[in-house]
Amino acid sequence: MLRWTDAAHTPPQLNPCVATFGNFDGVHRGHQAVIARVRAEGERRGIPSVVVTFDPHPVRVLHPERAPELISPGPLHEDLLAETGIDGLLVIPFTWDYAQQSAEDFILSTFVRGLGVQALVVGADTKGFGVGYTGDVDLIRQLGADHGFEVVVLPDLGDDQRWSSSAVRAHLRAGEVADAAAVLGRAHRVVGTVVHGFHRGRELGYPTANLERRSRGVVPADGVYAGWLTRLDLPPEAVDRRLPAAISVGTNPTFEGTERTVEAYCLDRTDLDLYGEEVAIDFVEHIRPTLKFASIDDLLEAMSADVAKARAILE
């Protein structure tokens, strides 16, 4: 996948193309369906597929007080887009000045002049782009007719509810990681570097990998989860790259903690030294809420049960 930041400097091998645009936070199943259609339209025409997105999220620039916490920020976002199999990713730096262009100018400068787009694929809910938030599907259709590109409009998609980034965030805030995964099409992932904590887990016989406070991705509600820890610094074929884990999110109230942490115990492994490694934690299923225990013995009994439940879930 080729990545660049200015439509005026599109690599020649990606012009003409089939394209789409949006924020694609989380790259959930709705996004995946749109991108799959982009690829299919490109293959049918024998031309490449391109996704256009923005950095930072436009709401962070235009209405920072309403900016959403990103499900898949930065490199995690781009990795997920690359996994869809697209040929090109245009990441437009979104600034206040950039936001002042009209919806028509955005489509013409980016897709007509910049990308030589032959087909533009959008969701039926595409709207609110360009200064004054005037851009919508009707405008795109009119511009397509005027400038010779096809417009492919996909309906809203979902099972019991529309697949959306907002739905994913709501499920994660409630600790409903399995429901979030149903929208995402995969387990929700948080990425961060392993740092030293209080070493209480090791003292109790359950050494944990503690993620740095500034981890990438929305951290689910406090609680205990079953999931996987992936050691991103190891090659994909390494035996210990992906490990089953019991994951704790919270402040460790039994020890009167105040700092919210994410820590993962790799099942039956006390021999790992993960400090300084970048790891991904995938949340599969909620086991129980965070609790304050009356004694260390009660805590150990609960941890043993958590590990047993996590093992059963992941098997």
PDB file of C-alpha atoms in Angstrom:
ATOM      1  CA  MET A   1       0.000   0.000   0.000  1.00  0.00           C
ATOM      2  CA  LEU A   2       1.327   3.414  -0.990  1.00  0.00           C
ATOM      3  CA  ARG A   3       0.737   6.303   1.421  1.00  0.00           C
ATOM      4  CA  TRP A   4       0.930  10.009   0.612  1.00  0.00           C
ATOM      5  CA  THR A   5      -0.507  13.286   1.902  1.00  0.00           C
ATOM      6  CA  ASP A   6      -1.290  15.563  -1.060  1.00  0.00           C
ATOM      7  CA  ALA A   7      -3.762  14.748  -3.822  1.00  0.00           C
ATOM      8  CA  ALA A   8      -1.772  16.991  -6.183  1.00  0.00           C
ATOM      9  CA  HIS A   9       1.184  14.595  -5.817  1.00  0.00           C
ATOM     10  CA  THR A  10      -0.651  11.329  -6.322  1.00  0.00           C
ATOM     11  CA  PRO A  11       1.719   8.562  -7.473  1.00  0.00           C
ATOM     12  CA  PRO A  12       1.148   8.111 -11.225  1.00  0.00           C
ATOM     13  CA  GLN A  13       0.465   4.393 -10.853  1.00  0.00           C
ATOM     14  CA  LEU A  14      -2.606   5.262  -8.729  1.00  0.00           C
ATOM     15  CA  ASN A  15      -4.169   7.635 -11.274  1.00  0.00           C
ATOM     16  CA  PRO A  16      -6.796   6.774 -12.488  1.00  0.00           C
ATOM     17  CA  CYS A  17      -8.420   4.848  -9.655  1.00  0.00           C
ATOM     18  CA  VAL A  18     -11.586   3.942  -7.781  1.00  0.00           C
ATOM     19  CA  ALA A  19     -11.802   5.710  -4.431  1.00  0.00           C
ATOM     20  CA  THR A  20     -13.772   6.445  -1.284  1.00  0.00           C
ATOM     21  CA  PHE A  21     -13.326   8.905   1.579  1.00  0.00           C
ATOM     22  CA  GLY A  22     -14.101   9.197   5.277  1.00  0.00           C
ATOM     23  CA  ASN A  23     -12.642   8.967   8.764  1.00  0.00           C
ATOM     24  CA  PHE A  24     -12.934   5.164   8.984  1.00  0.00           C
ATOM     25  CA  ASP A  25     -12.273   5.158  12.738  1.00  0.00           C
ATOM     26  CA  GLY A  26     -12.072   1.555  13.859  1.00  0.00           C
ATOM     27  CA  VAL A  27     -12.334   0.259  10.268  1.00  0.00           C
ATOM     28  CA  HIS A  28     -15.509  -1.601  11.303  1.00  0.00           C
ATOM     29  CA  ARG A  29     -17.628  -3.916   9.163  1.00  0.00           C
ATOM     30  CA  GLY A  30     -19.465  -1.021   7.514  1.00  0.00           C
ATOM     31  CA  HIS A  31     -16.146   0.538   6.503  1.00  0.00           C
ATOM     32  CA  GLN A  32     -14.883  -2.841   5.353  1.00  0.00           C
ATOM     33  CA  ALA A  33     -17.936  -3.280   3.108  1.00  0.00           C
ATOM     34  CA  VAL A  34     -17.362   0.110   1.479  1.00  0.00           C
ATOM     35  CA  ILE A  35     -13.675  -0.617   0.936  1.00  0.00           C
ATOM     36  CA  ALA A  36     -14.433  -4.091  -0.402  1.00  0.00           C
ATOM     37  CA  ARG A  37     -16.719  -2.469  -2.982  1.00  0.00           C
ATOM     38  CA  VAL A  38     -13.958  -0.003  -3.888  1.00  0.00           C
ATOM     39  CA  ARG A  39     -11.600  -2.900  -4.513  1.00  0.00           C
ATOM     40  CA  ALA A  40     -14.213  -4.811  -6.514  1.00  0.00           C
ATOM     41  CA  GLU A  41     -14.945  -1.779  -8.694  1.00  0.00           C
ATOM     42  CA  GLY A  42     -11.221  -1.275  -9.236  1.00  0.00           C
ATOM     43  CA  GLU A  43     -10.651  -4.905 -10.183  1.00  0.00           C
ATOM     44  CA  ARG A  44     -13.561  -4.771 -12.626  1.00  0.00           C
ATOM     45  CA  ARG A  45     -11.980  -1.777 -14.349  1.00  0.00           C
ATOM     46  CA  GLY A  46      -8.397  -2.955 -14.013  1.00  0.00           C
ATOM     47  CA  ILE A  47      -7.350   0.110 -11.976  1.00  0.00           C
ATOM     48  CA  PRO A  48      -6.156   0.565  -8.367  1.00  0.00           C
ATOM     49  CA  SER A  49      -8.221   1.204  -5.243  1.00  0.00           C
ATOM     50  CA  VAL A  50      -7.612   4.241  -3.024  1.00  0.00           C
ATOM     51  CA  VAL A  51      -8.927   5.360   0.383  1.00  0.00           C
ATOM     52  CA  VAL A  52      -8.852   9.049   1.312  1.00  0.00           C
ATOM     53  CA  THR A  53      -8.883   9.927   5.008  1.00  0.00           C
ATOM     54  CA  PHE A  54      -7.889  12.803   7.290  1.00  0.00           C
ATOM     55  CA  ASP A  55      -5.466  13.439  10.123  1.00  0.00           C
ATOM     56  CA  PRO A  56      -6.357  14.624  12.663  1.00  0.00           C
ATOM     57  CA  HIS A  57     -10.035  13.724  12.828  1.00  0.00           C
ATOM     58  CA  PRO A  58     -11.916  16.772  11.448  1.00  0.00           C
ATOM     59  CA  VAL A  59     -14.015  17.159  14.602  1.00  0.00           C
ATOM     60  CA  ARG A  60     -10.808  17.596  16.610  1.00  0.00           C
ATOM     61  CA  VAL A  61     -10.051  20.689  14.505  1.00  0.00           C
ATOM     62  CA  LEU A  62     -13.542  22.112  14.036  1.00  0.00           C
ATOM     63  CA  HIS A  63     -15.128  21.251  17.399  1.00  0.00           C
ATOM     64  CA  PRO A  64     -12.384  20.031  19.748  1.00  0.00           C
ATOM     65  CA  GLU A  65     -14.770  19.967  22.701  1.00  0.00           C
ATOM     66  CA  ARG A  66     -16.764  17.254  20.888  1.00  0.00           C
ATOM     67  CA  ALA A  67     -13.841  15.281  19.490  1.00  0.00           C
ATOM     68  CA  PRO A  68     -14.382  11.526  19.917  1.00  0.00           C
ATOM     69  CA  GLU A  69     -11.837   9.248  21.517  1.00  0.00           C
ATOM     70  CA  LEU A  70     -10.427   7.330  18.574  1.00  0.00           C
ATOM     71  CA  ILE A  71     -10.956   3.592  18.402  1.00  0.00           C
ATOM     72  CA  SER A  72      -7.869   3.117  16.234  1.00  0.00           C
ATOM     73  CA  PRO A  73      -5.624   6.181  16.256  1.00  0.00           C
ATOM     74  CA  GLY A  74      -2.425   6.801  14.316  1.00  0.00           C
ATOM     75  CA  PRO A  75      -0.416   3.822  13.071  1.00  0.00           C
ATOM     76  CA  LEU A  76      -3.074   1.378  14.306  1.00  0.00           C
ATOM     77  CA  HIS A  77      -5.626   3.028  12.017  1.00  0.00           C
ATOM     78  CA  GLU A  78      -3.349   2.878   8.995  1.00  0.00           C
ATOM     79  CA  ASP A  79      -2.409  -0.743   9.708  1.00  0.00           C
ATOM     80  CA  LEU A  80      -6.092  -1.709   9.711  1.00  0.00           C
ATOM     81  CA  LEU A  81      -6.669   0.095   6.426  1.00  0.00           C
ATOM     82  CA  ALA A  82      -3.634  -1.592   4.883  1.00  0.00           C
ATOM     83  CA  GLU A  83      -5.047  -4.982   5.899  1.00  0.00           C
ATOM     84  CA  THR A  84      -8.114  -4.361   3.704  1.00  0.00           C
ATOM     85  CA  GLY A  85      -5.893  -4.786   0.624  1.00  0.00           C
ATOM     86  CA  ILE A  86      -6.209  -1.287  -0.824  1.00  0.00           C
ATOM     87  CA  ASP A  87      -3.525  -0.036  -3.179  1.00  0.00           C
ATOM     88  CA  GLY A  88      -3.241   3.532  -1.900  1.00  0.00           C
ATOM     89  CA  LEU A  89      -3.974   5.618   1.195  1.00  0.00           C
ATOM     90  CA  LEU A  90      -4.163   9.396   0.874  1.00  0.00           C
ATOM     91  CA  VAL A  91      -3.971  10.907   4.386  1.00  0.00           C
ATOM     92  CA  ILE A  92      -4.899  14.588   4.092  1.00  0.00           C
ATOM     93  CA  PRO A  93      -3.591  16.864   6.875  1.00  0.00           C
ATOM     94  CA  PHE A  94      -6.810  18.433   8.151  1.00  0.00           C
ATOM     95  CA  THR A  95      -6.421  22.071   9.195  1.00  0.00           C
ATOM     96  CA  TRP A  96      -8.767  24.991   9.745  1.00  0.00           C
ATOM     97  CA  ASP A  97      -7.680  26.506   6.427  1.00  0.00           C
ATOM     98  CA  TYR A  98      -8.263  23.228   4.591  1.00  0.00           C
ATOM     99  CA  ALA A  99     -11.778  23.072   6.045  1.00  0.00           C
ATOM    100  CA  GLN A 100     -12.711  26.377   4.384  1.00  0.00           C
ATOM    101  CA  GLN A 101     -12.953  24.907   0.887  1.00  0.00           C
ATOM    102  CA  SER A 102     -16.402  24.205  -0.526  1.00  0.00           C
ATOM    103  CA  ALA A 103     -17.744  20.684  -0.836  1.00  0.00           C
ATOM    104  CA  GLU A 104     -17.526  20.998  -4.625  1.00  0.00           C
ATOM    105  CA  ASP A 105     -13.891  22.131  -4.494  1.00  0.00           C
ATOM    106  CA  PHE A 106     -13.036  19.205  -2.224  1.00  0.00           C
ATOM    107  CA  ILE A 107     -14.469  16.650  -4.662  1.00  0.00           C
ATOM    108  CA  LEU A 108     -12.957  18.280  -7.737  1.00  0.00           C
ATOM    109  CA  SER A 109      -9.480  18.977  -6.368  1.00  0.00           C
ATOM    110  CA  THR A 110      -9.116  15.622  -4.591  1.00  0.00           C
ATOM    111  CA  PHE A 111     -10.884  13.131  -6.802  1.00  0.00           C
ATOM    112  CA  VAL A 112     -11.204  14.651 -10.266  1.00  0.00           C
ATOM    113  CA  ARG A 113      -7.903  16.529 -10.634  1.00  0.00           C
ATOM    114  CA  GLY A 114      -5.835  14.704  -8.018  1.00  0.00           C
ATOM    115  CA  LEU A 115      -6.841  11.063  -8.383  1.00  0.00           C
ATOM    116  CA  GLY A 116      -8.457  10.905 -11.801  1.00  0.00           C
ATOM    117  CA  VAL A 117     -11.255   8.967 -10.145  1.00  0.00           C
ATOM    118  CA  GLN A 118     -13.373   6.772 -12.399  1.00  0.00           C
ATOM    119  CA  ALA A 119     -15.767   5.673  -9.656  1.00  0.00           C
ATOM    120  CA  LEU A 120     -16.367   7.145  -6.195  1.00  0.00           C
ATOM    121  CA  VAL A 121     -17.903   4.768  -3.640  1.00  0.00           C
ATOM    122  CA  VAL A 122     -19.765   6.327  -0.675  1.00  0.00           C
ATOM    123  CA  GLY A 123     -22.227   5.319   1.998  1.00  0.00           C
ATOM    124  CA  ALA A 124     -25.824   6.500   1.823  1.00  0.00           C
ATOM    125  CA  ASP A 125     -25.229   8.606   4.963  1.00  0.00           C
ATOM    126  CA  THR A 126     -22.290  10.554   3.471  1.00  0.00           C
ATOM    127  CA  LYS A 127     -22.937  14.221   4.247  1.00  0.00           C
ATOM    128  CA  GLY A 128     -21.639  17.278   6.046  1.00  0.00           C
ATOM    129  CA  PHE A 129     -18.341  17.769   4.212  1.00  0.00           C
ATOM    130  CA  GLY A 130     -17.022  21.084   2.910  1.00  0.00           C
ATOM    131  CA  VAL A 131     -17.384  24.531   4.461  1.00  0.00           C
ATOM    132  CA  GLY A 132     -20.868  24.967   5.891  1.00  0.00           C
ATOM    133  CA  TYR A 133     -21.272  21.163   5.950  1.00  0.00           C
ATOM    134  CA  THR A 134     -23.150  21.339   2.634  1.00  0.00           C
ATOM    135  CA  GLY A 135     -21.715  18.285   0.881  1.00  0.00           C
ATOM    136  CA  ASP A 136     -23.939  15.233   0.470  1.00  0.00           C
ATOM    137  CA  VAL A 137     -24.642  12.304  -1.834  1.00  0.00           C
ATOM    138  CA  ASP A 138     -26.802  14.402  -4.169  1.00  0.00           C
ATOM    139  CA  LEU A 139     -23.919  16.811  -4.757  1.00  0.00           C
ATOM    140  CA  ILE A 140     -21.516  13.933  -5.425  1.00  0.00           C
ATOM    141  CA  ARG A 141     -23.959  12.445  -7.946  1.00  0.00           C
ATOM    142  CA  GLN A 142     -24.284  15.786  -9.736  1.00  0.00           C
ATOM    143  CA  LEU A 143     -20.525  16.244  -9.889  1.00  0.00           C
ATOM    144  CA  GLY A 144     -20.142  12.703 -11.155  1.00  0.00           C
ATOM    145  CA  ALA A 145     -22.570  13.405 -13.979  1.00  0.00           C
ATOM    146  CA  ASP A 146     -20.823  16.679 -14.816  1.00  0.00           C
ATOM    147  CA  HIS A 147     -17.247  15.379 -14.679  1.00  0.00           C
ATOM    148  CA  GLY A 148     -17.565  11.830 -15.941  1.00  0.00           C
ATOM    149  CA  PHE A 149     -17.122   9.605 -12.911  1.00  0.00           C
ATOM    150  CA  GLU A 150     -19.520   6.961 -11.630  1.00  0.00           C
ATOM    151  CA  VAL A 151     -20.976   7.277  -8.121  1.00  0.00           C
ATOM    152  CA  VAL A 152     -21.679   4.042  -6.234  1.00  0.00           C
ATOM    153  CA  VAL A 153     -23.859   4.538  -3.147  1.00  0.00           C
ATOM    154  CA  LEU A 154     -24.045   1.755  -0.557  1.00  0.00           C
ATOM    155  CA  PRO A 155     -26.948   1.509   1.924  1.00  0.00           C
ATOM    156  CA  ASP A 156     -26.438   1.530   5.704  1.00  0.00           C
ATOM    157  CA  LEU A 157     -25.295  -1.874   6.878  1.00  0.00           C
ATOM    158  CA  GLY A 158     -25.714  -3.708  10.174  1.00  0.00           C
ATOM    159  CA  ASP A 159     -27.296  -6.614  11.998  1.00  0.00           C
ATOM    160  CA  ASP A 160     -29.510  -5.467  14.889  1.00  0.00           C
ATOM    161  CA  GLN A 161     -28.103  -1.951  14.604  1.00  0.00           C
ATOM    162  CA  ARG A 162     -26.239   0.143  12.066  1.00  0.00           C
ATOM    163  CA  TRP A 163     -22.530  -0.561  12.070  1.00  0.00           C
ATOM    164  CA  SER A 164     -20.892   2.651  13.223  1.00  0.00           C
ATOM    165  CA  SER A 165     -17.906   3.946  15.145  1.00  0.00           C
ATOM    166  CA  SER A 166     -20.288   5.486  17.690  1.00  0.00           C
ATOM    167  CA  ALA A 167     -21.818   2.071  18.380  1.00  0.00           C
ATOM    168  CA  VAL A 168     -18.363   0.580  18.931  1.00  0.00           C
ATOM    169  CA  ARG A 169     -17.456   3.318  21.422  1.00  0.00           C
ATOM    170  CA  ALA A 170     -20.737   2.837  23.300  1.00  0.00           C
ATOM    171  CA  HIS A 171     -20.143  -0.902  23.624  1.00  0.00           C
ATOM    172  CA  LEU A 172     -16.567  -0.362  24.836  1.00  0.00           C
ATOM    173  CA  ARG A 173     -17.663   2.215  27.422  1.00  0.00           C
ATOM    174  CA  ALA A 174     -20.055  -0.436  28.775  1.00  0.00           C
ATOM    175  CA  GLY A 175     -17.430  -3.175  28.742  1.00  0.00           C
ATOM    176  CA  GLU A 176     -19.346  -5.027  26.020  1.00  0.00           C
ATOM    177  CA  VAL A 177     -16.271  -6.075  24.089  1.00  0.00           C
ATOM    178  CA  ALA A 178     -17.954  -9.033  22.379  1.00  0.00           C
ATOM    179  CA  ASP A 179     -20.663  -6.693  21.060  1.00  0.00           C
ATOM    180  CA  ALA A 180     -17.980  -4.240  19.914  1.00  0.00           C
ATOM    181  CA  ALA A 181     -16.254  -7.105  18.110  1.00  0.00           C
ATOM    182  CA  ALA A 182     -19.509  -7.961  16.327  1.00  0.00           C
ATOM    183  CA  VAL A 183     -19.495  -4.454  14.806  1.00  0.00           C
ATOM    184  CA  LEU A 184     -15.739  -4.341  14.182  1.00  0.00           C
ATOM    185  CA  GLY A 185     -15.545  -7.794  12.643  1.00  0.00           C
ATOM    186  CA  ARG A 186     -12.623  -8.600  14.952  1.00  0.00           C
ATOM    187  CA  ALA A 187     -11.635  -8.204  18.604  1.00  0.00           C
ATOM    188  CA  HIS A 188     -11.034  -4.620  19.744  1.00  0.00           C
ATOM    189  CA  ARG A 189      -7.323  -3.871  20.018  1.00  0.00           C
ATOM    190  CA  VAL A 190      -5.294  -1.563  22.260  1.00  0.00           C
ATOM    191  CA  VAL A 191      -1.584  -1.094  21.558  1.00  0.00           C
ATOM    192  CA  GLY A 192       1.116   0.159  23.910  1.00  0.00           C
ATOM    193  CA  THR A 193       4.567  -0.343  25.371  1.00  0.00           C
ATOM    194  CA  VAL A 194       4.994  -2.577  28.427  1.00  0.00           C
ATOM    195  CA  VAL A 195       6.236  -0.591  31.429  1.00  0.00           C
ATOM    196  CA  HIS A 196       7.021  -1.342  35.047  1.00  0.00           C
ATOM    197  CA  GLY A 197       4.110  -1.254  37.477  1.00  0.00           C
ATOM    198  CA  PHE A 198       3.967  -2.087  41.175  1.00  0.00           C
ATOM    199  CA  HIS A 199       4.946  -5.734  40.504  1.00  0.00           C
ATOM    200  CA  ARG A 200       2.045  -6.929  42.686  1.00  0.00           C
ATOM    201  CA  GLY A 201       0.994  -9.484  40.088  1.00  0.00           C
ATOM    202  CA  ARG A 202       4.423 -11.112  40.103  1.00  0.00           C
ATOM    203  CA  GLU A 203       4.414 -11.201  43.912  1.00  0.00           C
ATOM    204  CA  LEU A 204       1.014 -12.945  43.800  1.00  0.00           C
ATOM    205  CA  GLY A 205       2.102 -15.479  41.181  1.00  0.00           C
ATOM    206  CA  TYR A 206       0.403 -13.766  38.245  1.00  0.00           C
ATOM    207  CA  PRO A 207       2.991 -11.508  36.552  1.00  0.00           C
ATOM    208  CA  THR A 208       1.297  -8.993  34.293  1.00  0.00           C
ATOM    209  CA  ALA A 209       2.322  -6.856  31.359  1.00  0.00           C
ATOM    210  CA  ASN A 210       1.358  -3.272  32.224  1.00  0.00           C
ATOM    211  CA  LEU A 211       0.704  -0.958  29.289  1.00  0.00           C
ATOM    212  CA  GLU A 212       1.979   2.598  29.335  1.00  0.00           C
ATOM    213  CA  ARG A 213      -0.689   5.123  30.240  1.00  0.00           C
ATOM    214  CA  ARG A 214      -0.754   6.588  26.714  1.00  0.00           C
ATOM    215  CA  SER A 215      -1.839   3.413  24.953  1.00  0.00           C
ATOM    216  CA  ARG A 216      -3.334   3.618  21.462  1.00  0.00           C
ATOM    217  CA  GLY A 217      -7.035   2.812  21.219  1.00  0.00           C
ATOM    218  CA  VAL A 218     -10.144   3.139  23.391  1.00  0.00           C
ATOM    219  CA  VAL A 219      -9.693   1.305  26.689  1.00  0.00           C
ATOM    220  CA  PRO A 220     -12.893  -0.587  27.631  1.00  0.00           C
ATOM    221  CA  ALA A 221     -14.736  -0.126  30.926  1.00  0.00           C
ATOM    222  CA  ASP A 222     -13.060  -1.289  34.125  1.00  0.00           C
ATOM    223  CA  GLY A 223     -13.252  -5.035  34.535  1.00  0.00           C
ATOM    224  CA  VAL A 224     -11.592  -8.369  33.831  1.00  0.00           C
ATOM    225  CA  TYR A 225     -11.521  -9.733  30.284  1.00  0.00           C
ATOM    226  CA  ALA A 226     -10.344 -12.719  28.301  1.00  0.00           C
ATOM    227  CA  GLY A 227      -8.184 -11.856  25.337  1.00  0.00           C
ATOM    228  CA  TRP A 228      -4.885 -12.142  23.552  1.00  0.00           C
ATOM    229  CA  LEU A 229      -1.532 -10.429  23.907  1.00  0.00           C
ATOM    230  CA  THR A 230       0.488 -10.090  20.710  1.00  0.00           C
ATOM    231  CA  ARG A 231       4.180  -9.207  20.891  1.00  0.00           C
ATOM    232  CA  LEU A 232       4.499  -6.867  17.931  1.00  0.00           C
ATOM    233  CA  ASP A 233       8.282  -6.737  18.089  1.00  0.00           C
ATOM    234  CA  LEU A 234       8.505 -10.470  17.294  1.00  0.00           C
ATOM    235  CA  PRO A 235       8.252 -11.841  13.743  1.00  0.00           C
ATOM    236  CA  PRO A 236       4.820 -13.239  12.773  1.00  0.00           C
ATOM    237  CA  GLU A 237       6.087 -16.830  12.807  1.00  0.00           C
ATOM    238  CA  ALA A 238       7.546 -16.645  16.341  1.00  0.00           C
ATOM    239  CA  VAL A 239       6.116 -19.251  18.730  1.00  0.00           C
ATOM    240  CA  ASP A 240       5.481 -16.764  21.571  1.00  0.00           C
ATOM    241  CA  ARG A 241       4.176 -13.893  19.417  1.00  0.00           C
ATOM    242  CA  ARG A 242       0.464 -14.374  20.300  1.00  0.00           C
ATOM    243  CA  LEU A 243      -0.463 -15.514  23.795  1.00  0.00           C
ATOM    244  CA  PRO A 244      -3.789 -16.121  25.583  1.00  0.00           C
ATOM    245  CA  ALA A 245      -4.327 -13.695  28.441  1.00  0.00           C
ATOM    246  CA  ALA A 246      -6.525 -12.587  31.316  1.00  0.00           C
ATOM    247  CA  ILE A 247      -6.730  -8.791  31.172  1.00  0.00           C
ATOM    248  CA  SER A 248      -7.504  -6.365  33.991  1.00  0.00           C
ATOM    249  CA  VAL A 249      -8.614  -2.779  33.444  1.00  0.00           C
ATOM    250  CA  GLY A 250      -9.041  -0.494  36.463  1.00  0.00           C
ATOM    251  CA  THR A 251      -7.465   1.112  39.487  1.00  0.00           C
ATOM    252  CA  ASN A 252      -6.738  -2.003  41.605  1.00  0.00           C
ATOM    253  CA  PRO A 253      -9.179  -0.980  44.372  1.00  0.00           C
ATOM    254  CA  THR A 254      -8.056  -3.821  46.675  1.00  0.00           C
ATOM    255  CA  PHE A 255      -4.736  -1.956  46.959  1.00  0.00           C
ATOM    256  CA  GLU A 256      -6.407   1.490  47.135  1.00  0.00           C
ATOM    257  CA  GLY A 257      -5.081   2.352  43.695  1.00  0.00           C
ATOM    258  CA  THR A 258      -5.983   5.606  41.955  1.00  0.00           C
ATOM    259  CA  GLU A 259      -4.307   5.255  38.550  1.00  0.00           C
ATOM    260  CA  ARG A 260      -6.281   3.427  35.862  1.00  0.00           C
ATOM    261  CA  THR A 261      -4.167   0.722  34.253  1.00  0.00           C
ATOM    262  CA  VAL A 262      -4.382  -1.986  31.605  1.00  0.00           C
ATOM    263  CA  GLU A 263      -2.482  -5.147  32.494  1.00  0.00           C
ATOM    264  CA  ALA A 264      -2.468  -8.620  30.993  1.00  0.00           C
ATOM    265  CA  TYR A 265      -1.435 -11.940  32.522  1.00  0.00           C
ATOM    266  CA  CYS A 266      -0.335 -14.393  29.853  1.00  0.00           C
ATOM    267  CA  LEU A 267      -1.900 -17.677  30.939  1.00  0.00           C
ATOM    268  CA  ASP A 268       0.499 -20.064  32.684  1.00  0.00           C
ATOM    269  CA  ARG A 269       3.542 -17.973  31.767  1.00  0.00           C
ATOM    270  CA  THR A 270       5.828 -16.672  34.505  1.00  0.00           C
ATOM    271  CA  ASP A 271       8.988 -16.694  32.378  1.00  0.00           C
ATOM    272  CA  LEU A 272       8.303 -13.706  30.120  1.00  0.00           C
ATOM    273  CA  ASP A 273      10.248 -10.444  30.227  1.00  0.00           C
ATOM    274  CA  LEU A 274       8.166  -8.018  28.166  1.00  0.00           C
ATOM    275  CA  TYR A 275       9.420  -4.676  29.498  1.00  0.00           C
ATOM    276  CA  GLY A 276       9.980  -2.189  26.709  1.00  0.00           C
ATOM    277  CA  GLU A 277       8.175  -4.302  24.113  1.00  0.00           C
ATOM    278  CA  GLU A 278       5.303  -2.956  22.059  1.00  0.00           C
ATOM    279  CA  VAL A 279       2.307  -5.253  22.468  1.00  0.00           C
ATOM    280  CA  ALA A 280      -1.269  -5.423  21.253  1.00  0.00           C
ATOM    281  CA  ILE A 281      -4.046  -6.500  23.580  1.00  0.00           C
ATOM    282  CA  ASP A 282      -7.198  -7.872  21.936  1.00  0.00           C
ATOM    283  CA  PHE A 283     -10.314  -7.924  24.125  1.00  0.00           C
ATOM    284  CA  VAL A 284     -12.459 -11.013  23.448  1.00  0.00           C
ATOM    285  CA  GLU A 285     -14.993 -11.312  26.268  1.00  0.00           C
ATOM    286  CA  HIS A 286     -15.927  -9.624  29.563  1.00  0.00           C
ATOM    287  CA  ILE A 287     -15.503 -11.894  32.605  1.00  0.00           C
ATOM    288  CA  ARG A 288     -16.510  -9.719  35.573  1.00  0.00           C
ATOM    289  CA  PRO A 289     -16.493  -6.130  36.835  1.00  0.00           C
ATOM    290  CA  THR A 290     -13.629  -4.713  38.886  1.00  0.00           C
ATOM    291  CA  LEU A 291     -14.144  -5.519  42.569  1.00  0.00           C
ATOM    292  CA  LYS A 292     -12.540  -4.563  45.872  1.00  0.00           C
ATOM    293  CA  PHE A 293     -11.691  -7.660  47.891  1.00  0.00           C
ATOM    294  CA  ALA A 294     -11.526  -7.862  51.663  1.00  0.00           C
ATOM    295  CA  SER A 295      -8.282  -9.845  51.712  1.00  0.00           C
ATOM    296  CA  ILE A 296      -5.420 -11.014  49.520  1.00  0.00           C
ATOM    297  CA  ASP A 297      -6.723 -14.582  49.819  1.00  0.00           C
ATOM    298  CA  ASP A 298     -10.078 -13.509  48.401  1.00  0.00           C
ATOM    299  CA  LEU A 299      -8.293 -11.702  45.580  1.00  0.00           C
ATOM    300  CA  LEU A 300      -6.178 -14.761  44.767  1.00  0.00           C
ATOM    301  CA  GLU A 301      -9.277 -16.965  44.690  1.00  0.00           C
ATOM    302  CA  ALA A 302     -10.935 -14.563  42.244  1.00  0.00           C
ATOM    303  CA  MET A 303      -7.813 -14.361  40.085  1.00  0.00           C
ATOM    304  CA  SER A 304      -7.648 -18.137  39.872  1.00  0.00           C
ATOM    305  CA  ALA A 305     -11.278 -18.228  38.753  1.00  0.00           C
ATOM    306  CA  ASP A 306     -10.615 -15.442  36.236  1.00  0.00           C
ATOM    307  CA  VAL A 307      -7.757 -17.402  34.695  1.00  0.00           C
ATOM    308  CA  ALA A 308      -9.883 -20.542  34.463  1.00  0.00           C
ATOM    309  CA  LYS A 309     -12.698 -18.620  32.756  1.00  0.00           C
ATOM    310  CA  ALA A 310     -10.300 -16.900  30.364  1.00  0.00           C
ATOM    311  CA  ARG A 311      -8.767 -20.259  29.434  1.00  0.00           C
ATOM    312  CA  ALA A 312     -12.196 -21.774  28.766  1.00  0.00           C
ATOM    313  CA  ILE A 313     -13.247 -18.794  26.628  1.00  0.00           C
ATOM    314  CA  LEU A 314     -10.077 -18.723  24.553  1.00  0.00           C
ATOM    315  CA  GLU A 315      -9.965 -22.478  23.983  1.00  0.00           C
TER     316      GLU A 315
END
